[in-house]
Short mmCIF file of C-alpha atoms in Angstrom, two decimals:
data_model
loop_
_atom_site.label_atom_id
_atom_site.label_comp_id
_atom_site.label_asym_id
_atom_site.label_seq_id
_atom_site.Cartn_x
_atom_site.Cartn_y
_atom_site.Cartn_z
CA MET A 1 -0.27 -0.11 -0.26
CA ILE A 2 3.32 2.37 0.81
CA HIS A 3 4.42 1.71 -2.80
CA LEU A 4 1.34 2.37 -4.39
CA PHE A 5 0.86 5.46 -2.31
CA LEU A 6 4.68 6.92 -3.37
CA GLN A 7 3.43 6.03 -6.75
CA ASP A 8 0.91 8.26 -7.19
CA ALA A 9 2.21 10.96 -5.67
CA GLN A 10 5.40 10.36 -7.76
CA GLU A 11 2.51 10.68 -10.86
CA GLY A 12 0.67 13.54 -9.15
CA THR A 13 4.18 15.28 -9.28
CA GLU A 14 5.06 14.91 -12.40
CA LEU A 15 1.55 15.66 -13.98
CA LEU A 16 2.35 19.62 -11.99
CA ASN A 17 5.57 19.57 -13.55
CA ASP A 18 3.66 18.88 -16.61
CA GLY A 19 1.54 21.63 -16.59
CA GLU A 20 4.46 24.14 -14.96
CA SER A 21 5.71 22.99 -18.14
CA VAL A 22 3.21 24.42 -19.82
CA GLU A 23 2.63 27.69 -18.71
CA LYS A 24 4.02 30.53 -20.80
CA THR A 25 5.38 34.06 -20.19
CA LEU A 26 4.81 37.35 -21.80
CA SER A 27 7.49 39.61 -22.54
CA ILE A 28 7.03 42.88 -23.49
CA ILE A 29 7.87 42.54 -27.06
CA GLU A 30 5.65 40.05 -27.32
CA LEU A 31 3.25 41.76 -25.80
CA ILE A 32 3.81 44.65 -28.39
CA THR A 33 3.80 42.37 -31.33
CA SER A 34 0.65 40.28 -30.36
CA GLY A 35 -1.65 43.37 -31.27
CA GLY A 36 -0.98 42.83 -35.08
CA THR A 37 -0.15 45.51 -37.47
CA ALA A 38 -2.82 47.81 -36.70
CA GLY A 39 -1.27 47.63 -32.93
CA MET A 40 2.29 47.80 -34.21
CA ILE A 41 1.71 51.30 -35.86
CA ILE A 42 0.28 52.82 -32.87
CA ILE A 43 2.91 51.67 -30.97
CA THR A 44 5.41 52.99 -33.18
CA ILE A 45 3.74 56.19 -33.72
CA LEU A 46 3.83 56.47 -29.62
CA PHE A 47 7.24 55.57 -29.35
CA VAL A 48 8.31 58.29 -31.56
CA LEU A 49 6.55 60.73 -29.44
CA LEU A 50 8.39 59.15 -26.51
CA ILE A 51 11.22 60.17 -28.15
CA VAL A 52 10.60 63.13 -28.91
CA ALA A 53 9.20 64.10 -25.56
CA THR A 54 12.60 63.13 -24.35
CA TYR A 55 14.69 65.04 -26.13
CA ILE A 56 12.49 68.08 -25.57
CA TYR A 57 12.57 67.78 -21.99
CA PHE A 58 16.38 67.45 -21.37
CA GLU A 59 17.25 69.85 -24.11
CA ARG A 60 14.85 72.35 -22.00
CA LEU A 61 16.78 71.48 -18.96
CA PHE A 62 19.96 72.06 -19.41
CA ALA A 63 18.98 75.04 -21.27
CA ILE A 64 16.66 76.35 -18.13
CA LYS A 65 19.45 75.52 -15.38
CA ALA A 66 22.44 77.43 -17.47
CA ALA A 67 20.08 80.38 -17.74
CA SER A 68 19.72 80.15 -13.98
CA LYS A 69 23.17 80.21 -13.17
CA ILE A 70 24.34 84.03 -12.16
CA ASP A 71 26.84 85.02 -9.78
CA ALA A 72 25.52 86.53 -6.29
CA ASN A 73 27.77 89.35 -6.56
CA PHE A 74 26.54 90.51 -10.48
CA MET A 75 23.96 93.03 -9.43
CA ASN A 76 26.29 94.75 -6.98
CA GLN A 77 29.05 95.01 -9.44
CA ILE A 78 26.59 96.19 -12.09
CA LYS A 79 25.57 99.07 -8.98
CA ASP A 80 29.02 100.16 -8.65
CA HIS A 81 29.68 100.48 -12.08
CA VAL A 82 26.58 102.68 -12.57
CA SER A 83 27.07 104.52 -9.72
CA ASN A 84 30.35 105.45 -10.85
CA GLY A 85 29.58 106.44 -14.31
CA LYS A 86 31.20 103.00 -15.70
CA ILE A 87 28.66 102.19 -18.17
CA ASP A 88 31.10 100.57 -20.38
CA SER A 89 32.70 98.60 -17.81
CA ALA A 90 28.73 97.30 -17.01
CA GLN A 91 28.25 96.64 -20.65
CA MET A 92 31.18 94.18 -20.61
CA LEU A 93 30.06 92.65 -17.49
CA CYS A 94 26.26 91.97 -18.60
CA ALA A 95 28.32 90.44 -22.26
CA GLN A 96 31.03 88.15 -19.75
CA VAL A 97 27.96 86.57 -17.95
CA ASN A 98 25.68 86.43 -21.24
CA SER A 99 22.51 85.05 -19.11
CA PRO A 100 18.78 86.16 -19.17
CA VAL A 101 19.34 88.53 -16.39
CA SER A 102 22.38 90.24 -17.76
CA ARG A 103 20.66 91.03 -21.09
CA LEU A 104 17.53 92.29 -19.32
CA ILE A 105 20.19 94.67 -17.60
CA SER A 106 22.16 95.07 -20.63
CA LYS A 107 19.25 96.57 -22.24
CA GLY A 108 18.13 98.79 -19.29
CA ILE A 109 21.76 100.50 -19.44
CA THR A 110 21.81 101.18 -23.06
CA ARG A 111 18.91 103.63 -22.04
CA ILE A 112 20.31 104.99 -19.40
CA GLY A 113 19.75 108.88 -19.36
CA LYS A 114 15.68 108.30 -20.81
CA PRO A 115 13.07 108.48 -18.46
CA LEU A 116 12.54 105.77 -16.26
CA GLU A 117 9.47 104.48 -17.87
CA ASP A 118 11.59 104.13 -20.71
CA ILE A 119 13.92 101.61 -19.68
CA ASN A 120 11.11 99.98 -17.75
CA THR A 121 9.75 99.35 -20.94
CA ALA A 122 12.80 98.11 -22.78
CA ILE A 123 13.45 96.12 -20.26
CA GLU A 124 9.84 94.38 -20.20
CA ASN A 125 10.12 93.93 -24.15
CA ALA A 126 13.56 92.04 -23.87
CA GLY A 127 12.08 89.91 -20.63
CA ARG A 128 9.35 88.77 -23.10
CA LEU A 129 11.92 87.66 -25.83
CA GLU A 130 13.88 85.79 -23.14
CA ILE A 131 10.75 83.98 -21.64
CA TYR A 132 9.83 82.87 -24.97
CA SER A 133 13.41 81.57 -25.76
CA LEU A 134 13.11 79.69 -22.20
CA GLU A 135 9.49 78.59 -23.36
CA LYS A 136 10.56 77.38 -26.92
CA ASN A 137 9.26 73.53 -27.55
CA VAL A 138 7.71 73.46 -24.43
CA SER A 139 4.20 73.19 -25.35
CA VAL A 140 5.51 70.32 -27.82
CA LEU A 141 5.36 68.24 -24.68
CA ALA A 142 1.81 69.66 -23.36
CA THR A 143 0.58 68.24 -27.12
CA ILE A 144 2.18 64.98 -26.29
CA SER A 145 1.22 64.55 -22.49
CA GLY A 146 -2.65 65.41 -23.88
CA ALA A 147 -2.37 63.21 -27.09
CA ALA A 148 -0.87 60.32 -26.83
CA PRO A 149 -3.47 58.74 -24.17
CA MET A 150 -5.81 60.05 -27.03
CA ILE A 151 -4.01 57.86 -29.79
CA GLY A 152 -3.80 54.94 -27.50
CA PHE A 153 -7.50 55.25 -27.37
CA LEU A 154 -7.23 54.98 -30.98
CA GLY A 155 -5.97 51.39 -30.93
CA THR A 156 -8.34 50.45 -28.34
CA VAL A 157 -11.41 51.04 -30.94
CA ILE A 158 -9.50 50.24 -33.54
CA GLY A 159 -8.80 46.41 -31.46
CA MET A 160 -12.39 46.46 -30.56
CA ILE A 161 -13.32 47.26 -33.99
CA LEU A 162 -11.31 43.84 -35.19
CA SER A 163 -12.46 41.93 -32.40
CA ILE A 164 -16.64 41.97 -33.10
CA PHE A 165 -15.41 42.05 -36.89
CA GLU A 166 -14.01 38.68 -36.32
CA ILE A 167 -17.35 37.23 -34.07
CA ALA A 168 -19.60 39.03 -36.52
CA ASN A 169 -17.73 36.84 -39.31
CA SER A 170 -16.81 33.99 -37.84
CA GLY A 171 -20.00 32.02 -38.89
CA GLY A 172 -19.82 29.95 -35.50
CA GLN A 173 -16.16 29.20 -35.53
CA ILE A 174 -14.54 32.06 -33.94
CA ASP A 175 -10.83 32.38 -34.70
CA ILE A 176 -9.27 32.75 -31.11
CA LYS A 177 -6.09 33.93 -32.97
CA LEU A 178 -7.56 36.99 -34.90
CA LEU A 179 -10.09 37.79 -31.79
CA ALA A 180 -6.82 37.58 -29.60
CA ASP A 181 -5.07 40.43 -32.06
CA GLY A 182 -7.49 42.66 -31.69
CA LEU A 183 -7.95 42.37 -27.60
CA TYR A 184 -3.94 42.79 -27.40
CA THR A 185 -4.37 45.91 -29.37
CA ALA A 186 -6.97 47.60 -27.37
CA MET A 187 -5.36 46.69 -24.26
CA THR A 188 -1.16 47.49 -25.45
CA THR A 189 -2.44 50.65 -27.57
CA THR A 190 -4.22 51.87 -24.21
CA VAL A 191 -1.65 51.02 -21.68
CA ALA A 192 1.61 52.78 -23.78
CA GLY A 193 -0.60 55.84 -25.07
CA LEU A 194 -0.91 56.56 -20.72
CA ILE A 195 2.43 55.92 -20.03
CA VAL A 196 3.41 58.02 -22.99
CA GLY A 197 0.74 61.27 -21.79
CA ILE A 198 2.07 60.69 -18.00
CA ILE A 199 5.77 61.06 -18.96
CA GLY A 200 4.91 63.88 -21.06
CA TYR A 201 2.75 65.51 -18.44
CA ILE A 202 5.28 65.09 -16.00
CA ALA A 203 8.50 66.36 -17.66
CA TYR A 204 6.20 69.75 -19.11
CA ASN A 205 5.13 71.23 -15.66
CA HIS A 206 8.81 70.55 -13.93
CA LEU A 207 10.39 72.24 -16.79
CA VAL A 208 7.32 75.07 -16.07
CA VAL A 209 8.39 74.99 -12.42
CA LYS A 210 11.78 75.20 -13.60
CA THR A 211 11.11 78.29 -16.18
CA ASP A 212 8.74 80.07 -13.80
CA LYS A 213 12.06 80.01 -11.18
CA VAL A 214 14.09 81.86 -13.78
CA VAL A 215 11.28 84.56 -14.69
CA TYR A 216 11.32 85.28 -11.13
CA GLN A 217 14.90 85.83 -10.89
CA MET A 218 14.63 88.05 -14.02
CA GLU A 219 11.99 90.24 -12.90
CA ALA A 220 13.69 90.57 -9.49
CA ASN A 221 16.78 91.39 -10.62
CA SER A 222 14.87 93.74 -12.83
CA LEU A 223 13.42 95.87 -10.17
CA GLU A 224 16.31 95.89 -8.42
CA PHE A 225 18.62 97.87 -11.17
CA LEU A 226 15.42 100.16 -12.12
CA ASP A 227 15.14 101.07 -8.08
CA HIS A 228 18.79 101.81 -7.97
CA LEU A 229 18.44 104.14 -10.97
CA ASN A 230 15.59 105.77 -8.99
CA GLU A 231 17.86 106.64 -6.12
CA PRO A 232 18.41 110.06 -5.03
CA ILE A 233 21.85 111.02 -6.24
#
């Protein structure tokens, strides 16, 4: 009896092992390619959008970081030069620093001697150009963050249409492979679209925060410069 029990246990183990050997894992590449031609086209579009979003993010991030760097003594040196009438030295210092703040101050220095309102207007106009330069292509990230989920949803609709078409034309004999392709298209494109959209949204908002800090820095230094010009001699 013990022999029979051990034999049954061994057979059960073999069956269990056979069952485990039948299990199939699904890699990311297989998941993408399982969606058929329509799914792969949608995934390719989303992948291109992800590359574009990544490039814009890092290119703008480095540009904004470079724009935010300025010597803490820059404004003190500018005020000293202006107070001592060394306008050329102040202009040379601005050219050496070559940052958004220094370019605004340089624009104001070129207007010294004119009414304070004219100087302020010149600085504001230069500031708009600097902000436009900082925000270059950032709006593309916002577009990608909004468009990617919709493109993924388009893949979902296409996948469901393919599945319904297969069921409607099966004649009672549904091709599981074609039906599965439609469902894979629906699911994989939705997930991919959401991933790209979330990445684009986070990247866009991070750049907006970084840009706002530089804009605040520009405004603070411009006001400090104008206040210095308005001080009584």
